[in-house]
Structure formats: C-alpha cells, structure tokens
Coordinates of C-alpha atoms in Angstrom, one line a residue:
Chain X
X27 CA 5.6 34.6 -19.6
X28 CA 5.3 33.5 -16.0
X29 CA 8.0 31.9 -14.0
X30 CA 5.8 30.5 -11.3
X31 CA 6.1 26.7 -10.8
X32 CA 4.0 23.9 -12.2
X33 CA 2.6 21.6 -9.5
X34 CA 2.7 17.8 -10.0
X35 CA 1.2 15.4 -7.5
X36 CA 0.8 11.7 -7.0
X37 CA -0.3 9.4 -4.3
X38 CA 3.4 8.6 -3.7
X39 CA 6.7 8.5 -5.5
X40 CA 5.5 7.2 -8.9
X41 CA 4.7 10.7 -10.2
X42 CA 8.4 11.2 -10.4
X43 CA 8.3 9.5 -13.8
X44 CA 6.0 12.5 -14.8
X45 CA 8.5 14.9 -13.2
X46 CA 11.2 13.4 -15.3
X47 CA 9.3 14.0 -18.6
X48 CA 8.4 17.6 -17.6
X49 CA 12.1 18.3 -16.8
X50 CA 13.1 16.8 -20.2
X51 CA 10.5 18.5 -22.4
X52 CA 9.9 21.8 -20.5
X53 CA 13.3 22.5 -19.1
X54 CA 12.6 26.2 -18.4
X55 CA 9.8 25.3 -15.9
X56 CA 10.1 25.0 -12.1
X57 CA 8.3 22.1 -10.5
X58 CA 6.7 21.7 -7.1
X59 CA 6.1 18.0 -6.5
X60 CA 3.9 16.5 -3.8
X61 CA 3.7 12.8 -3.0
X62 CA 1.1 11.7 -0.6
X63 CA 3.3 9.0 1.0
X64 CA 1.4 9.0 4.3
X65 CA -1.8 7.8 2.5
X66 CA -0.3 5.8 -0.4
X67 CA -1.6 3.8 -2.2
X68 CA -4.8 5.4 -3.5
X69 CA -5.4 2.4 -5.8
X70 CA -7.3 0.5 -3.2
X71 CA -9.3 3.4 -1.8
X72 CA -12.8 4.5 -2.7
X73 CA -13.8 7.4 -5.0
X74 CA -14.9 9.6 -2.1
X75 CA -11.7 9.1 -0.2
X76 CA -9.5 9.7 -3.2
X77 CA -11.5 12.9 -4.1
X78 CA -11.1 14.3 -0.6
X79 CA -7.4 13.7 -0.6
X80 CA -6.9 15.3 -4.1
X81 CA -8.8 18.5 -3.0
X82 CA -6.5 18.8 0.0
X83 CA -3.4 18.5 -2.2
X84 CA -4.6 21.0 -4.8
X85 CA -5.2 23.5 -2.0
X86 CA -1.7 22.9 -0.8
X87 CA -0.2 23.4 -4.3
X88 CA -2.2 26.6 -4.8
X89 CA -0.8 28.0 -1.6
X90 CA 2.6 27.4 -3.1
X91 CA 1.5 29.7 -6.0
X92 CA 1.6 27.1 -8.8
X93 CA 0.3 28.3 -12.2
X94 CA -0.8 24.9 -13.4
X95 CA -1.1 21.3 -12.1
X96 CA -0.5 17.9 -13.5
X97 CA -2.3 15.1 -11.7
X98 CA 0.2 12.3 -12.1
X99 CA -1.9 9.8 -10.1
X100 CA -3.9 7.5 -12.4
X101 CA -6.3 6.7 -9.6
X102 CA -7.2 10.4 -9.2
X103 CA -7.4 10.8 -13.0
X104 CA -9.8 7.9 -13.3
X105 CA -12.0 8.7 -10.4
X106 CA -12.5 12.5 -10.2
X107 CA -10.5 14.7 -12.5
X108 CA -13.7 16.3 -13.9
X109 CA -15.0 17.0 -10.4
X110 CA -11.6 18.6 -9.5
X111 CA -11.8 20.8 -12.5
X112 CA -15.3 21.9 -11.3
X113 CA -14.1 22.6 -7.8
X114 CA -11.0 24.6 -9.1
X115 CA -12.3 26.2 -12.4
X116 CA -9.5 28.8 -12.6
X117 CA -6.6 26.4 -12.5
X118 CA -5.1 24.6 -15.5
X119 CA -5.4 20.9 -14.5
X120 CA -3.8 18.4 -16.8
X121 CA -4.1 14.7 -16.2
X122 CA -2.3 11.6 -17.5
X123 CA -5.2 9.5 -18.6
X124 CA -6.5 11.8 -21.3
X125 CA -3.0 12.2 -22.8
X126 CA -2.4 8.4 -22.5
X127 CA -5.7 7.8 -24.4
X128 CA -4.6 10.3 -27.1
X129 CA -1.3 8.6 -27.6
X130 CA -2.8 5.1 -27.7
X131 CA -5.4 6.2 -30.3
X132 CA -2.7 7.6 -32.6
X133 CA -0.5 4.6 -32.1
X134 CA -2.9 1.7 -32.6
X135 CA -3.4 0.3 -36.1
X136 CA -5.8 -2.6 -35.3
X137 CA -7.9 -0.9 -32.7
X138 CA -7.1 -3.5 -30.0
X139 CA -5.6 -1.8 -27.0
X140 CA -4.5 -3.1 -23.6
X141 CA -4.5 -1.2 -20.3
X142 CA -2.6 -2.1 -17.1
X143 CA -2.9 -0.2 -13.8
X144 CA -3.9 -0.4 -10.2
X145 CA -7.1 -2.1 -9.1
X146 CA -9.0 1.3 -8.8
X147 CA -7.8 2.6 -12.2
X148 CA -8.9 -0.6 -13.9
X149 CA -12.2 -0.8 -11.9
X150 CA -13.1 2.8 -12.8
X151 CA -13.1 1.7 -16.5
X152 CA -12.0 5.3 -17.4
X153 CA -9.5 4.3 -20.1
X154 CA -12.0 2.1 -21.8
X155 CA -14.7 4.8 -21.7
X156 CA -12.4 7.4 -23.3
X157 CA -10.8 5.0 -25.8
X158 CA -14.1 3.9 -27.2
X159 CA -16.0 7.2 -27.0
X160 CA -15.4 8.0 -30.7
X161 CA -14.3 4.5 -31.7
X162 CA -17.2 2.2 -30.8
X163 CA -15.5 -0.7 -32.7
X164 CA -12.3 -0.6 -30.8
X165 CA -11.6 -3.3 -28.2
X166 CA -10.0 -2.5 -24.9
X167 CA -8.6 -5.2 -22.6
X168 CA -7.9 -4.3 -19.0
X169 CA -5.7 -5.9 -16.3
X170 CA -5.0 -4.8 -12.8
X171 CA -1.4 -5.6 -11.7
X172 CA -1.1 -4.8 -8.0
X173 CA 2.3 -6.4 -7.6
X174 CA 4.1 -4.0 -10.0
X175 CA 4.3 -1.1 -7.6
X176 CA 6.0 -3.0 -4.8
X177 CA 8.3 -4.7 -7.3
X178 CA 9.4 -1.3 -8.5
X179 CA 9.8 0.2 -5.0
X180 CA 11.9 -2.8 -4.0
X181 CA 14.2 -2.1 -7.0
X182 CA 13.5 -5.5 -8.6
X183 CA 13.0 -4.2 -12.1
X184 CA 15.9 -6.3 -13.5
X185 CA 15.2 -9.6 -11.6
X186 CA 14.0 -12.8 -13.3
X187 CA 11.1 -13.1 -10.9
X188 CA 9.8 -9.8 -12.1
X189 CA 9.6 -11.2 -15.6
X190 CA 7.6 -14.1 -14.2
X191 CA 5.2 -11.8 -12.4
X192 CA 4.7 -9.8 -15.6
X193 CA 4.1 -13.0 -17.6
X194 CA 1.5 -14.1 -15.0
X195 CA -0.4 -10.8 -15.2
X196 CA -0.2 -10.4 -19.0
X197 CA -0.7 -14.0 -20.2
X198 CA -4.4 -13.4 -21.0
X199 CA -3.8 -9.9 -22.6
X200 CA -1.2 -11.5 -24.9
X201 CA -3.9 -13.7 -26.4
X202 CA -6.0 -10.7 -27.4
X203 CA -3.9 -9.6 -30.4
X204 CA -3.4 -6.1 -29.0
X205 CA -0.9 -3.8 -30.7
X206 CA -0.8 -1.1 -28.0
X207 CA -0.4 -1.3 -24.2
X208 CA -1.0 1.7 -22.0
X209 CA 1.1 1.8 -18.8
X210 CA -1.8 3.1 -16.7
X211 CA 0.3 3.7 -13.5
X212 CA 3.2 6.1 -13.0
X213 CA 5.4 3.4 -11.6
X214 CA 5.2 1.2 -14.6
X215 CA 7.6 3.0 -16.9
X216 CA 10.4 1.8 -14.6
X217 CA 9.5 -1.7 -15.7
X218 CA 9.7 -0.7 -19.4
X219 CA 12.6 -3.1 -20.3
X220 CA 11.0 -6.1 -18.5
X221 CA 7.6 -5.4 -20.0
X222 CA 9.1 -5.1 -23.4
X223 CA 10.8 -8.5 -22.9
X224 CA 7.4 -10.1 -22.1
X225 CA 5.2 -8.4 -24.7
X226 CA 7.7 -8.4 -27.6
X227 CA 8.2 -6.0 -30.5
X228 CA 4.7 -6.1 -31.9
X229 CA 3.1 -4.3 -29.0
X230 CA 3.9 -0.6 -28.4
X231 CA 4.1 0.5 -24.8
X232 CA 2.5 3.9 -24.1
X233 CA 3.8 6.0 -21.3
X234 CA 1.2 8.7 -20.8
X235 CA 3.7 11.0 -19.1
X236 CA 5.3 11.8 -22.5
X237 CA 2.1 13.3 -23.8
X238 CA 1.1 14.8 -20.5
X239 CA 4.3 16.9 -20.5
X240 CA 3.9 17.8 -24.2
X241 CA 0.3 18.8 -23.7
X242 CA 1.1 21.0 -20.6
X243 CA 3.8 22.7 -22.7
X244 CA 1.2 23.5 -25.4
X245 CA -1.3 24.9 -22.8
X246 CA 1.4 27.1 -21.2
X247 CA 2.3 28.5 -24.6
X248 CA -1.3 29.1 -25.6
X249 CA -2.0 31.1 -22.5
X250 CA 1.4 32.9 -22.7
X251 CA 2.5 31.7 -19.3
X252 CA 5.5 29.5 -20.2
X253 CA 8.6 30.2 -18.1
X254 CA 11.7 31.8 -19.3
X255 CA 14.0 29.9 -16.9
X256 CA 13.7 27.4 -14.2
X257 CA 14.0 28.5 -10.6
X258 CA 14.6 25.0 -9.4
X259 CA 12.4 22.3 -8.1
X260 CA 10.9 21.5 -4.7
X261 CA 9.7 18.2 -3.4
X262 CA 7.1 17.7 -0.6
X263 CA 5.7 14.5 0.9
X264 CA 3.3 13.7 3.7
X265 CA 5.6 11.1 5.2
X266 CA 9.0 9.5 4.9
X267 CA 11.1 12.2 3.1
X268 CA 14.1 9.9 3.2
X269 CA 12.4 7.2 1.2
X270 CA 11.5 9.8 -1.5
X271 CA 15.2 10.7 -1.7
X272 CA 16.1 7.0 -2.3
X273 CA 13.4 6.6 -4.9
X274 CA 14.4 9.7 -6.7
X275 CA 17.7 8.1 -7.7
X276 CA 15.8 5.3 -9.4
X277 CA 13.0 7.5 -10.9
X278 CA 14.9 10.6 -11.9
X279 CA 18.4 9.3 -12.2
X280 CA 19.8 11.8 -9.7
X281 CA 19.8 12.7 -6.0
X282 CA 17.3 15.2 -4.5
X283 CA 18.9 17.2 -1.7
X284 CA 15.8 18.3 0.1
X285 CA 12.4 16.7 0.6
X286 CA 10.0 18.6 3.0
X287 CA 7.4 16.7 5.0
X288 CA 4.0 18.5 5.5
X289 CA 0.8 17.5 7.3
X290 CA -1.6 17.3 4.2
X291 CA -4.6 16.7 6.4
X292 CA -4.5 20.4 7.5
X293 CA -5.2 21.6 3.9
Chain V
X3 CA -17.7 -12.9 33.6
X4 CA -18.2 -10.2 31.1
X5 CA -19.9 -10.7 27.7
X6 CA -18.7 -7.5 26.2
X7 CA -16.6 -7.9 23.0
X8 CA -12.9 -8.1 22.5
X9 CA -11.6 -5.5 20.0
X10 CA -9.1 -6.5 17.4
X11 CA -7.6 -4.0 14.9
X12 CA -5.1 -3.9 12.1
X13 CA -4.1 -1.6 9.3
X14 CA -6.2 -3.6 6.9
X15 CA -7.5 -7.1 6.4
X16 CA -4.4 -9.0 7.7
X17 CA -5.6 -9.0 11.3
X18 CA -8.3 -11.5 10.2
X19 CA -5.6 -14.2 10.8
X20 CA -5.7 -13.1 14.5
X21 CA -9.5 -13.1 14.5
X22 CA -9.4 -16.7 13.2
X23 CA -7.2 -17.7 16.2
X24 CA -9.3 -15.9 18.7
X25 CA -12.5 -17.5 17.3
X26 CA -10.8 -20.9 17.5
X27 CA -9.2 -20.6 21.0
X28 CA -11.8 -18.3 22.7
X29 CA -15.0 -19.4 21.1
X30 CA -17.2 -17.8 23.8
X31 CA -15.9 -14.3 23.0
X32 CA -17.6 -11.8 20.7
X33 CA -15.2 -9.8 18.5
X34 CA -15.3 -6.3 17.1
X35 CA -12.8 -6.0 14.3
X36 CA -11.6 -2.8 12.7
X37 CA -9.4 -2.7 9.6
X38 CA -8.1 0.7 8.6
X39 CA -8.4 0.0 4.9
X40 CA -8.5 3.7 3.9
X41 CA -5.0 4.2 5.3
X42 CA -3.4 0.8 4.7
X43 CA -0.5 0.0 4.7
X44 CA 1.0 1.3 7.9
X45 CA 4.3 -0.4 7.1
X46 CA 5.6 2.5 5.0
X47 CA 4.5 5.2 7.4
X48 CA 6.3 7.0 10.2
X49 CA 6.0 6.4 13.9
X50 CA 4.1 9.6 14.5
X51 CA 1.6 8.8 11.8
X52 CA 1.1 5.3 13.0
X53 CA 0.6 6.3 16.6
X54 CA -2.0 8.9 15.7
X55 CA -3.9 6.4 13.6
X56 CA -3.8 3.8 16.4
X57 CA -5.1 6.3 19.0
X58 CA -8.1 7.1 16.8
X59 CA -8.9 3.4 16.4
X60 CA -8.7 2.6 20.1
X61 CA -11.1 5.5 20.8
X62 CA -13.5 4.0 18.2
X63 CA -13.2 0.6 19.8
X64 CA -13.8 1.9 23.3
X65 CA -17.0 3.6 22.1
X66 CA -18.1 0.2 21.0
X67 CA -17.6 -0.9 24.6
X68 CA -14.9 -3.5 24.2
X69 CA -13.4 -5.0 27.4
X70 CA -10.0 -5.6 25.9
X71 CA -8.0 -5.0 22.7
X72 CA -5.6 -7.0 20.6
X73 CA -3.5 -4.9 18.3
X74 CA -3.0 -7.3 15.4
X75 CA -0.9 -4.8 13.4
X76 CA 2.8 -5.6 13.7
X77 CA 3.7 -2.1 12.7
X78 CA 1.7 -0.6 15.5
X79 CA 3.1 -3.2 17.9
X80 CA 6.7 -2.4 16.9
X81 CA 6.3 1.4 16.9
X82 CA 4.1 2.4 19.8
X83 CA 2.4 -0.3 21.9
X84 CA 4.0 1.0 25.1
X85 CA 2.9 4.6 24.3
X86 CA -0.7 3.3 23.6
X87 CA -0.7 1.5 27.0
X88 CA 0.3 4.8 28.6
X89 CA -2.4 6.7 26.8
X90 CA -5.1 4.1 27.7
X91 CA -3.9 2.8 31.1
X92 CA -7.3 1.2 32.0
X93 CA -7.6 -1.0 28.9
X94 CA -6.1 -4.5 28.5
X95 CA -4.0 -4.1 25.4
X96 CA -2.5 -7.3 24.0
X97 CA -0.1 -7.2 21.1
X98 CA 1.3 -9.8 18.7
X99 CA 5.0 -9.0 18.9
X100 CA 5.4 -9.9 22.5
X101 CA 3.5 -13.2 22.1
X102 CA 5.6 -13.9 19.0
X103 CA 8.8 -13.3 20.9
X104 CA 7.6 -15.6 23.7
X105 CA 6.8 -18.4 21.2
X106 CA 10.1 -18.1 19.3
X107 CA 12.1 -18.1 22.5
X108 CA 10.5 -21.3 23.6
X109 CA 10.8 -22.9 20.2
X110 CA 14.5 -22.1 19.3
X111 CA 17.1 -24.6 20.3
X112 CA 20.2 -23.0 18.7
X113 CA 19.3 -19.3 19.6
X114 CA 19.3 -18.3 15.9
X115 CA 16.0 -16.7 14.9
X116 CA 14.8 -15.1 11.7
X117 CA 12.1 -12.4 11.5
X118 CA 10.2 -11.4 8.4
X119 CA 7.8 -8.5 8.2
X120 CA 7.0 -5.1 6.6
X121 CA 9.6 -2.5 6.1
X122 CA 8.5 -0.5 9.2
X123 CA 8.4 -3.6 11.5
X124 CA 11.9 -4.6 10.5
X125 CA 13.2 -1.1 10.6
X126 CA 11.8 -0.7 14.1
X127 CA 14.1 -3.6 15.3
X128 CA 11.5 -4.3 18.0
X129 CA 11.6 -8.1 17.6
X130 CA 15.4 -8.1 17.9
X131 CA 15.3 -5.9 20.9
X132 CA 12.8 -8.1 22.7
X133 CA 14.4 -11.4 21.6
X134 CA 17.9 -10.5 22.8
X135 CA 16.8 -8.6 26.0
X136 CA 17.5 -11.6 28.2
X137 CA 19.5 -13.6 25.7
X138 CA 22.5 -11.5 24.7
X139 CA 24.1 -14.4 22.8
X140 CA 21.1 -15.0 20.6
X141 CA 21.4 -14.0 17.0
X142 CA 18.4 -12.5 15.1
X143 CA 18.3 -12.1 11.3
X144 CA 15.7 -9.7 9.9
X145 CA 14.3 -9.4 6.4
X146 CA 11.6 -7.0 5.1
X147 CA 9.4 -8.7 2.5
X148 CA 7.1 -5.9 1.0
X149 CA 5.8 -8.1 -1.8
X150 CA 4.2 -10.7 0.4
X151 CA 1.1 -8.6 1.3
X152 CA 0.1 -7.9 -2.3
X153 CA 0.8 -11.6 -3.2
X154 CA -1.6 -12.7 -0.5
X155 CA -4.3 -10.1 -1.4
X156 CA -4.1 -11.1 -5.0
X157 CA -4.7 -14.7 -4.0
X158 CA -1.4 -16.0 -5.4
X159 CA -0.5 -18.1 -2.4
X160 CA -0.4 -21.3 -4.4
X161 CA 1.4 -20.0 -7.5
X162 CA 4.9 -21.0 -8.5
X163 CA 6.0 -17.3 -8.8
X164 CA 5.2 -16.9 -5.1
X165 CA 7.7 -19.6 -4.3
X166 CA 10.3 -17.7 -6.4
X167 CA 9.5 -14.4 -4.6
X168 CA 9.9 -16.1 -1.2
X169 CA 13.1 -17.7 -2.3
X170 CA 14.5 -14.3 -3.4
X171 CA 13.6 -12.8 -0.1
X172 CA 14.8 -15.7 2.1
X173 CA 18.0 -16.7 0.3
X174 CA 20.2 -14.8 2.7
X175 CA 18.3 -15.9 5.8
X176 CA 18.6 -19.5 4.7
X177 CA 22.4 -19.3 5.0
X178 CA 22.2 -18.2 8.7
X179 CA 21.5 -21.6 10.2
X180 CA 18.3 -20.3 11.9
X181 CA 15.9 -22.9 13.4
X182 CA 13.0 -20.5 14.0
X183 CA 11.3 -18.0 11.7
X184 CA 8.8 -15.4 13.1
X185 CA 6.0 -14.4 10.7
X186 CA 6.1 -10.8 11.7
X187 CA 3.1 -9.7 9.6
X188 CA -0.5 -10.8 9.9
X189 CA -0.8 -11.6 6.2
X190 CA 2.0 -14.1 6.3
X191 CA 0.2 -17.1 7.8
X192 CA -1.7 -17.3 4.5
X193 CA 1.7 -18.1 2.9
X194 CA 2.4 -20.9 5.4
X195 CA 2.5 -23.7 2.9
X196 CA 4.6 -21.8 0.4
X197 CA 7.0 -20.6 3.1
X198 CA 7.3 -24.1 4.5
X199 CA 8.2 -25.4 1.0
X200 CA 11.1 -22.9 0.8
X201 CA 12.5 -23.1 4.3
X202 CA 12.1 -26.9 4.7
X203 CA 11.4 -28.9 7.9
X204 CA 14.3 -27.8 10.0
X205 CA 13.0 -24.3 10.5
X206 CA 9.9 -23.8 12.6
X207 CA 7.4 -21.1 11.5
X208 CA 6.0 -19.0 14.3
X209 CA 2.6 -17.4 13.9
X210 CA 2.3 -14.9 16.8
X211 CA -1.5 -15.0 16.6
X212 CA -1.5 -18.4 18.2
X213 CA 0.1 -17.1 21.4
X214 CA -1.7 -13.7 21.2
X215 CA -5.1 -15.5 21.4
X216 CA -3.8 -17.8 24.2
X217 CA -2.4 -14.9 26.2
X218 CA -5.6 -12.9 25.9
X219 CA -7.6 -15.9 27.1
X220 CA -5.4 -16.1 30.2
X221 CA -5.7 -12.4 31.0
X222 CA -9.5 -12.5 30.7
X223 CA -9.6 -15.5 33.1
X224 CA -7.2 -13.8 35.5
X225 CA -9.5 -10.7 35.7
X226 CA -12.6 -12.8 35.7
X227 CA -14.0 -11.2 32.6
X228 CA -14.1 -14.1 30.2
X229 CA -17.4 -14.4 28.3
X230 CA -19.9 -17.2 28.8
X231 CA -21.2 -17.1 25.3
X232 CA -20.5 -15.2 22.1
X233 CA -23.0 -12.6 21.0
X234 CA -21.5 -12.7 17.4
X235 CA -18.9 -10.7 15.7
X236 CA -18.9 -7.3 14.0
X237 CA -16.6 -6.0 11.3
X238 CA -15.7 -2.4 10.5
X239 CA -13.4 -0.8 7.9
X240 CA -12.5 2.8 7.0
X241 CA -12.9 2.0 3.2
X242 CA -14.0 -0.8 0.8
X243 CA -16.3 -3.0 2.8
X244 CA -16.8 -5.3 -0.2
X245 CA -13.1 -6.0 -0.4
X246 CA -13.1 -7.0 3.3
X247 CA -15.9 -9.5 2.6
X248 CA -13.9 -11.0 -0.3
X249 CA -10.7 -11.3 1.8
X250 CA -12.6 -12.8 4.8
X251 CA -13.3 -15.9 2.6
X252 CA -9.6 -16.5 2.3
X253 CA -8.6 -15.4 5.8
X254 CA -11.4 -16.9 7.8
X255 CA -12.6 -19.6 5.5
X256 CA -16.2 -18.3 5.5
X257 CA -18.3 -15.3 4.3
X258 CA -19.0 -12.2 6.4
X259 CA -22.5 -10.9 5.8
X260 CA -22.0 -7.4 7.0
X261 CA -19.0 -5.0 7.0
X262 CA -19.7 -1.4 8.1
X263 CA -17.7 1.5 6.8
X264 CA -16.9 4.3 9.3
X265 CA -14.9 7.6 9.0
X266 CA -12.1 6.8 11.4
X267 CA -10.6 10.3 11.1
X268 CA -13.5 11.6 13.3
X269 CA -12.4 9.6 16.3

C-alpha cells in the first residue's frame, strides 16, 4: 500500500472528467491535478511543442511525489505517450487513448467505429492506428470537432444551437453505419446528453475515462501500491485559477476551494 | 522616408484582418507579421502572461528592424498597451482598441454602443473605460463571444448554425437600442455578413482595423518615415506554419508562399 497521490494532467480543465471517474472508481486515492490553462489548447499545437509541455508537467508532478500519472489530454496521448514513457521509464503512465480503444473494441459488434476529437488528435490518426492494429477489417471514421470545447466551456451543453453544431459535425459520420463512437476529448462527456440525442440509441458512446480509471486501479493493485485512504485532492493550473473553480462545478458537480497557480515553464 | 517594415502581431491568425487593411490603405509599406500560434488564444490568459508574451514578440519584431508596430491583438491592447509603450518608449506602437473607440465615437448618434470580443477583452473593460472617458452619459454594453473564433477558423462563416450562435450571443445586446457595435476581436470581420444579418441595418459595425491602418499612415507621414515602395511582406508564427497559409486564403483572399516558424520563447 502507498498513500502517495495519483497525478492527472490535461491541457486545461477537460481532464476533470477523468478526475471525476478516478474519484468514483478509486475513492481511496488522493489526486493531484494539473491543468495547463496558460497554454491551452494543445489541439492546435505541433507534436514538438506538445511533447515539451508534457515533459515540464510530468517533472512538476514528480516533484509533488506522485506514484503514478494519468495523461488525460488526448492530444498528448496521440502525439507522444510512448516518448514520455521512454523519458520517464520508472513512472506508471496511463493514458486515455489506449483505454478508449480497448472499450471500443469490446463494444463494437459490426467493426465500424467513429472517433471525434480535437484537430491534433484526429490528425495524429492514433485511434485509427490502435483500433485497426489487430483488426485490419475494421473501419474507423474520424471527425475533428473544434467547436465542442468552447461550447462546453460556455456552459451551452443544453442549448438548441449545440444540437445543431453537433448535427453539422456528425452528419457524415451518421451515414457510415457506425455502432460505436469514441469521445476522443475530455470535454466531450459533458455533451453526452446532446450527443446521444443526435446519434440515437443504436450508437454507443465511449468515454475513455471510465476505462482509464479502471485500468489505473488494476495497475496500482498489481504493484501493491493502492491507497488505503484518500488524503484529499489538490488542483494546480498555470493560469486563471478562478476559472478552474467555476468549471469544476460543471465537471465535478461540486466546488473546489483552492486552486494554486504555478509557473509551469520553470519545470 | 524609410522603407523598413511595419510590424504587426496577434495571438494567432486573426491579425491578418489588420494586415489586409494596412495592405489596402498603405500599399507602399512592407509588413512583418507575427502570429503567436503556439500560445493562442490570449483571451483566456491572465494580464501577466499576456504582457510577458507581448514583450517577447516586440523584441523579436525589433530584431527584424521594424520602424513601427501595430498590436492587432485586442487582448494585448486591453491588458497592457500602456505598459508596453513604457517598456519600449522609442517605438511607434499603434493599437486597435483606441482606433476602434475613435471610430465608434464618431459613428454613434445616440451614445449607446455595443462591444463584442474575447472573454479577456470584455473582462478588461478597456473599451468601456475609453468610450466613456469624455462621455460620461454614454452607455456601453459588452458581450464576450468565445465561439466566434473557432467558427471562423472552421470556415463556418456562411452556415446557418453560425447565425444561430450569433443570435444567441447578441439577443440581449439587441434589446439595448445600440446604434454602433464594435468588433473587438480581429477574427470578427470575417463574420461581417452574418453579423449584419443578425443586427440589421440600424446598427453600424465598427472594424477597428480600418482606423488602425489609417492612424498608422498618419503617424508615418508626421514623422516623415512613410515608405516609397513595398519590399514585400514576411509572415512568422510560433507553431503550425501550414495552418497560417490555409487561413491566409480566407483572411487575405490570396495564398502566402512562405511562413517561417520561430521559437518565440527565446526572445
């Protein structure tokens, strides 16, 4: 057993949907969250830039004595998770893309899978590569949806115009006879109800955070480092701590009392 | 006369609407453009972060031997243009907010003015402060519209859903009897047609870039440093040069052949 915290990071506030799943499934664990709100979004940045940013953040989390890390940011997952595991070989690094792929492969019946995410996640083709690695006959249909993040952050998840934006983005995917749709961006679970309304009951929505939390729990047990009780959670950002507090209400369903701002470029 | 270039910078590609105006009005001038595409958007970042970024960019532009600078980014204008003029007292620094205010004040008949922009521009209250400085009885109504930038960058300016998003954002402003609406973000002129459709003919849309280019022209003449002929334009970004090329087609109406990527954090 090991009561040190689990680190979770994202380019911004979206990773709070992963925090929520970890809190639910692994409620003895303490969490240290970092959101890179000074440099968000990563989705439009290059691989080199994203890798440099992720290395700085992992250094920061290791200084906070985390025992394991979940990379909630799909853009980091898609661009450089293998490289990060090579740079930090002694740290358990769990992603969200691999768990999302695992869930989708066990969910699909017809082998036709959709993926939605930021521009960089889609452009990286990482989901497609992993989904078809052992299933050459599977078909993967990708669509970048850059308006979804600002829609969520504006709190528009229940507005009619959000349904129209979703319909616009998904109209081609809906013609592809997919039975499974991966929400390849941490913000998208907030749009679950609206997405479900557009895609209907015949398409399963996959939130990779479910499996990421489950998989982290298994790895902590395997290594005998699961916690016996939570010592509480800490939240850090590189900018705008007040905004993180506001967003936490929507993402976690409760209020965070303290968010600490740090200068991540120093790490 | 002085044929050195004019520097123009923005947090990203939006400042190309200012480039377009300068090209049109001051067609003897050479332009050096920098878009901080690695760190865009500034609109959600704090004053300290934005100021630090702007100082780095001005240092870069001065190394390119510019004779004057237009800060196209409304967020920089709203947060720290005075501070930047103090840090660089020997450089002509023109903004877009002050010219936008000047245009709006000469356009309004009823003294009721709307301002739309990013969250940071609106939160800074800079337009309101300047608009009411000598007109205490004027009424200014502000609205942050964070979806407009991704709508433009997705090329959705002619879609029906864009009209709905604009209606959602402007429905309250439309009840305020304004006769003038300042487009307080460099991306927004791309939405001119859609905005006009929503606000109707009784509200004048103000594009601050018009007056910014005009004002820069006057200052160059005053100081006797206007150019006699253009030596061409150069475009720099901190990330994703290819995306800048794509966007240039939409913003400038023609293709840029070369966009150079630099590491702005070194300046």
